[in-house]
Amino acid sequence: FRLIQVYETVWKKPKRIRSTLSKQGIGGPTPAFLYGNVKEIQNMESESVLMVNKSEDEDEDGKTIQAISHHHWVRSTFPYLQRWTFDYGPMYMFSTGSQQHLYLSQPELIKELKLHKSLELGKPSYLSKALEPMLGNGIIKANGHQWAHQRRLIAPEFFLHKVKGMIGLMEECTMAMVKTWEIRLIESQGGVADLMIDQDLRSLSADIISRACFGSSYSQGKNIFAKLRVMQEAMSKPSLLFGLPNLKFLPTKSNREIWRLKREVEELILKVVKDRQEESQKDTGIYGKDLLEMILESAATDTELQKSTHDTHRFIVDNCKNIYFAGYETTALAASWTLMLLALYPEWQQRVRAEIVHNWGDKNLHQTSASIDLDKLRQLKTLTMVIQESLRLYAPSLVVAREAFADIKLGNLVVPKGIHIWNSIPALHRDPENWGSDANEFKPDRFAGGISEACKYPQAYVPFGYGSRLCVGQTFALIELKIILSILVSNFSFSLSPKYRHSPVYKMLLMPQHGMRLLVKKV
Ligand code: HEM
């Protein structure tokens, strides 16, 4: 029976998938027996690491600004996707052994994917298994009815009317960071500080998401974030993304570390939950009904979950981990890349600042507390354009992935059951056919008429993904970004530090490999 199963997985299923695609004229690199295209992927990855190191040496010779302003970093992240696009066009298949993949980048097919709302299209299940220690079976990786249940529960917590109520706390947390920067500036020489801003933005974002969703202060969540981050580092090899063979079940040093962190994170989350349950028994009325409470309520009323404490705990822990993972580093990175761009383009930094002064008056924001509201944020059109352009060139998520759980149709294309569909966000966001010959340049003006007028095929602008799996935190993230950036830009000016080394790398998200060092001074 086992032999039949192996034969099915290794031979019959891949053969069926590949022949359905090749009959429709879809090509791709020839897979080797058992290993598919793993060898090519690994070779191209090592070559690109060498290339990145070499270009960094060149940067140190004073070419940094030129290197950044061309924003040509995409090649170093998934070099094989680019190479095969060059060889086989905008749609091709490739293989990582038993897993078969379909890469596609035509805007008309992205539109079809967006419109396909059935549960037959979901997140790759092998990926869910590989990322289990990090995400469990929470909303990000779950599929089918289990996902739909979680989505129904979580999504309304991030609707505009809920997020509106969180503006005050976002402002408060940002102001606390402003105060610490002011102290560092006073202590620094000449009132200019060389700051690793990404670290502070990460703490800020963690603080915001923790208070908004869990009502708990950052001090309680601090340990959880630190541990989740180490876990993310340990698990963020690109090889994992495409299901390359890995030894995740063996007690290697790295796996033992991941398992330990997983245990510790779970214990910490359950401790926060316990504290919260005690608090609500005391009925202090400090917190409204926040996300954690919704998750607890759902777990308490779900008849399936009630059958075991283990399942209830899993449900709570997994969804808390998902919100932590999805909700803080993404926004912190988006803010970091945007500030890097504003440092690189001082004329845009000046325009953003002038717009704030024009609309809100020239008083420094920290003199007025709880002053920001939705209407004020809506006035910041230039900042909105800058954020949209930053999310185009430096989208924190690099890929959107789906698995077909049944044979489905995308327009005329028959997509076979079991295939994994991949879109590269940087490739879509930098396609000159869609954005024009200046696709690699930072030009926020292109968004002056909104996304629909910024390019030929707006459906291919997907920093938050698409369709029924679209990011639930999109509204939350955009409002948070506007608050953080408007407060920072109206209080400080930013320029690139001579120590900044431009090297965006993929570690589950797009990160500045050597940190985001900027020179900061008071305006
Ligand atoms: C700039 C910030 C952010 C970016 C760029 C971003 C991007 C994304 C992307 C690309 C996806 C996958 C969508 C797909 O597969 O089609 C996603 C999913 C998700 N995001 Fe975000 N996100 C951000 C902020 C947030 C925040 C602040 C939260 C929550 C507080 C959040 C919660 C989620 C969740 C729960 C999912 C899974 C949705 C599902 O599968 O149903 N994200 N996000």
XYZ file of N, CA, C and O and ligand atoms in Angstrom, residues 122-124 138-143 147-148 150-151 154-155 158 170 205 209 212-213 291 319 322-335 387 391 394-402 423 425 462-478 480-481 509, ligand 1:
323
model
N -6.665 27.650 -2.509
C -6.260 28.048 -1.148
C -4.760 28.186 -1.040
O -4.070 28.387 -2.040
N -4.252 28.113 0.192
C -2.809 28.234 0.402
C -2.152 26.859 0.257
O -2.737 25.859 0.687
N -0.951 26.794 -0.358
C -0.290 25.496 -0.545
C -0.195 24.702 0.758
O 0.333 25.219 1.750
N -3.559 28.504 11.767
C -4.315 29.761 11.863
C -4.728 30.269 10.495
O -4.468 29.628 9.471
N -5.322 31.446 10.482
C -5.956 31.991 9.269
C -5.015 32.076 8.056
O -5.435 31.850 6.923
N -3.727 32.374 8.282
C -2.832 32.624 7.139
C -2.657 31.389 6.268
O -2.635 31.480 5.053
N -2.549 30.228 6.908
C -2.250 29.036 6.123
C -3.395 28.019 6.067
O -3.325 27.056 5.317
N -4.447 28.233 6.853
C -5.534 27.240 6.856
C -6.280 27.274 5.522
O -6.186 28.233 4.761
N -7.039 26.214 5.248
C -7.830 26.145 4.019
C -9.237 25.642 4.332
O -9.533 25.245 5.452
N -10.556 27.643 7.386
C -10.099 28.997 7.076
C -11.293 29.960 7.075
O -11.229 31.037 7.670
N -12.384 29.552 6.394
C -13.544 30.443 6.251
C -14.072 30.865 7.630
O -14.417 32.025 7.847
N -12.365 31.079 10.450
C -11.423 32.020 11.072
C -11.499 33.384 10.402
O -11.405 34.419 11.047
N -11.662 33.381 9.092
C -11.729 34.648 8.344
C -12.966 35.444 8.787
O -12.915 36.641 8.994
N -12.159 36.949 12.199
C -11.077 37.930 12.329
C -11.279 39.177 11.467
O -11.028 40.301 11.906
N -11.754 38.978 10.219
C -11.833 40.113 9.279
C -12.598 41.317 9.827
O -12.121 42.449 9.715
N -10.971 44.205 11.638
C -10.109 45.147 10.927
C -10.875 46.004 9.937
O -10.287 46.608 9.046
N -2.571 54.402 18.098
C -1.448 54.388 17.134
C -0.637 55.669 17.309
O 0.589 55.667 17.301
N 5.667 49.005 15.928
C 4.583 48.270 15.289
C 4.097 47.127 16.178
O 2.895 46.831 16.253
N 0.215 46.733 17.439
C -0.638 45.557 17.165
C -1.006 44.858 18.478
O -2.128 44.381 18.662
N -3.670 47.072 20.151
C -4.920 47.129 19.386
C -5.678 45.814 19.443
O -6.890 45.787 19.598
N -4.942 44.744 19.311
C -5.634 43.456 19.191
C -5.734 42.704 20.493
O -6.644 41.928 20.691
N -9.752 41.722 19.592
C -9.590 40.489 18.838
C -9.401 39.269 19.737
O -9.992 38.227 19.508
N -4.043 31.430 16.187
C -4.527 32.709 15.655
C -3.802 33.900 16.270
O -3.562 34.892 15.583
N -0.622 34.066 14.365
C -0.860 34.575 13.007
C -0.962 36.090 12.983
O -0.403 36.741 12.116
N -1.671 36.644 13.939
C -1.837 38.096 13.959
C -0.499 38.762 14.297
O -0.101 39.738 13.677
N 0.215 38.182 15.259
C 1.538 38.725 15.573
C 2.405 38.719 14.315
O 3.022 39.703 13.951
N 2.441 37.548 13.649
C 3.325 37.402 12.488
C 2.921 38.347 11.356
O 3.742 39.050 10.787
N 1.605 38.344 11.048
C 1.149 39.112 9.872
C 1.137 40.600 10.146
O 1.297 41.410 9.252
N 0.944 40.959 11.410
C 0.566 42.327 11.688
C 1.646 43.294 12.093
O 1.404 44.487 12.114
N 2.832 42.815 12.447
C 3.757 43.833 12.922
C 4.981 44.044 12.046
O 5.301 45.155 11.676
N 5.609 42.971 11.631
C 6.847 43.150 10.868
C 6.566 43.722 9.478
O 7.321 44.548 8.970
N 5.453 43.286 8.862
C 5.081 43.796 7.531
C 4.984 45.323 7.549
O 5.591 46.001 6.719
N 4.235 45.845 8.509
C 4.021 47.294 8.558
C 5.324 48.012 8.909
O 5.633 49.059 8.345
N 6.094 47.432 9.840
C 7.364 48.056 10.220
C 8.300 48.128 9.019
O 8.981 49.138 8.796
N 8.312 47.057 8.214
C 9.181 47.065 7.038
C 8.711 48.100 6.023
O 9.517 48.822 5.437
N 7.399 48.164 5.813
C 6.870 49.148 4.851
C 7.268 50.560 5.294
O 7.677 51.388 4.476
N 7.190 50.831 6.599
C 7.573 52.159 7.101
C 9.077 52.382 6.911
O 9.502 53.475 6.511
N 3.392 56.274 -0.152
C 3.230 54.919 0.420
C 2.908 53.916 -0.691
O 3.462 52.818 -0.750
N 5.163 50.752 -1.614
C 4.648 49.374 -1.603
C 4.754 48.728 -2.988
O 4.666 47.519 -3.134
N 9.002 48.280 -2.987
C 9.521 47.502 -1.852
C 8.383 46.855 -1.064
O 8.275 47.043 0.148
N 7.515 46.114 -1.760
C 6.429 45.409 -1.061
C 7.052 44.420 -0.078
O 7.903 43.616 -0.476
N 6.657 44.462 1.199
C 7.275 43.548 2.171
C 7.048 42.059 1.846
O 7.920 41.242 2.070
N 5.871 41.711 1.284
C 5.646 40.313 0.884
C 6.079 40.173 -0.565
O 5.729 41.014 -1.381
N 6.806 39.104 -0.852
C 7.356 39.001 -2.209
C 6.573 38.087 -3.137
O 6.684 38.205 -4.349
N 5.835 37.163 -2.564
C 5.108 36.238 -3.442
C 3.667 36.057 -2.968
O 3.370 36.222 -1.785
N 2.805 35.741 -3.921
C 1.461 35.286 -3.578
C 1.382 33.844 -4.069
O 1.834 33.541 -5.174
N 0.861 32.959 -3.236
C 0.835 31.539 -3.592
C -0.558 30.956 -3.415
O -1.298 31.356 -2.517
N -0.902 30.025 -4.289
C -2.181 29.310 -4.172
C -1.969 27.849 -4.545
O -1.086 27.532 -5.324
N 2.880 33.867 -7.939
C 3.060 35.176 -8.570
C 4.180 35.863 -7.818
O 4.211 35.838 -6.591
N 5.522 39.273 -6.646
C 5.022 40.656 -6.518
C 6.008 41.647 -7.166
O 5.591 42.498 -7.949
N -0.450 44.339 -6.326
C -0.960 43.430 -5.291
C -0.104 43.389 -4.013
O 0.235 42.305 -3.536
N 0.243 44.544 -3.429
C 1.081 44.467 -2.223
C 0.389 43.719 -1.083
O 1.053 43.184 -0.201
N -0.959 43.662 -1.128
C -1.708 42.978 -0.071
C -2.342 41.684 -0.585
O -3.286 41.170 0.010
N -1.840 41.160 -1.694
C -2.410 39.941 -2.250
C -3.705 40.233 -2.988
O -3.947 41.372 -3.408
N -4.547 39.203 -3.119
C -5.783 39.413 -3.882
C -6.858 38.371 -3.550
O -6.593 37.381 -2.873
N -8.063 38.647 -4.078
C -9.166 37.675 -3.978
C -9.626 37.469 -2.554
O -9.480 38.345 -1.700
N -10.136 36.250 -2.300
C -10.706 36.022 -0.972
C -9.622 35.948 0.112
O -9.920 36.067 1.290
N -8.345 35.763 -0.282
C -7.275 35.707 0.717
C -6.559 37.046 0.868
O -5.486 37.117 1.487
N -7.144 38.102 0.301
C -6.572 39.442 0.443
C -6.270 39.719 1.922
O -7.042 39.322 2.796
N -5.167 40.429 2.160
C -4.756 40.743 3.538
C -5.911 41.338 4.344
O -6.515 42.329 3.920
N -6.221 40.762 5.497
C -7.315 41.319 6.312
C -6.894 42.617 7.000
O -7.725 43.405 7.391
N -5.583 42.817 7.110
C -5.105 43.977 7.862
C -4.806 45.191 6.991
O -4.207 46.152 7.465
N -5.248 45.157 5.729
C -4.884 46.227 4.788
C -5.261 47.632 5.296
O -4.435 48.540 5.314
N -6.506 47.804 5.717
C -6.958 49.127 6.187
C -6.165 49.534 7.422
O -5.685 50.654 7.538
N -6.027 48.584 8.333
C -5.262 48.817 9.559
C -3.837 49.269 9.213
O -3.343 50.278 9.712
N -3.202 48.525 8.293
C -1.802 48.804 7.948
C -1.658 50.178 7.294
O -0.735 50.930 7.624
N -2.566 50.516 6.381
C -2.436 51.796 5.669
C -2.643 52.971 6.620
O -1.937 53.975 6.544
N -2.134 52.873 9.889
C -0.967 52.879 10.781
C 0.239 53.533 10.089
O 0.935 54.358 10.675
N 0.453 53.160 8.826
C 1.588 53.728 8.088
C 1.469 55.243 7.983
O 2.437 55.976 8.170
N 10.021 37.844 4.470
C 9.575 39.171 4.016
C 10.810 39.860 3.449
O 11.923 39.372 3.602
C 2.144 46.879 4.996
C 1.667 45.926 5.727
C 1.149 44.611 5.213
C 1.388 43.972 4.029
C 2.273 44.430 2.878
C 0.619 42.745 4.047
C 0.585 41.837 3.006
C -0.152 40.664 3.014
C -0.169 39.706 1.935
C 0.586 39.818 0.617
C -0.981 38.684 2.308
C -1.307 37.420 1.499
C -2.502 37.690 0.629
C -2.763 36.634 -0.417
O -2.283 35.500 -0.307
O -3.484 36.945 -1.379
C -1.488 39.003 3.639
C -2.359 38.202 4.348
C -2.754 38.471 5.630
N -2.470 39.609 6.368
Fe -1.363 41.194 5.776
N -0.054 42.659 5.232
C 0.226 43.776 5.976
C -0.251 44.087 7.231
C -1.106 43.309 7.958
C -1.630 43.636 9.255
C -1.357 44.936 10.007
C -2.397 42.582 9.652
C -3.178 42.363 10.903
C -3.207 43.126 11.885
C -2.359 41.593 8.597
C -3.010 40.392 8.633
C -3.041 39.471 7.601
C -3.728 38.197 7.675
C -4.469 37.648 8.891
C -3.553 37.572 6.427
C -4.117 36.208 6.004
C -5.462 36.413 5.320
C -6.088 35.133 4.801
O -5.369 34.245 4.338
O -7.317 35.043 4.828
N -1.566 42.069 7.592
N -0.971 40.211 4.035
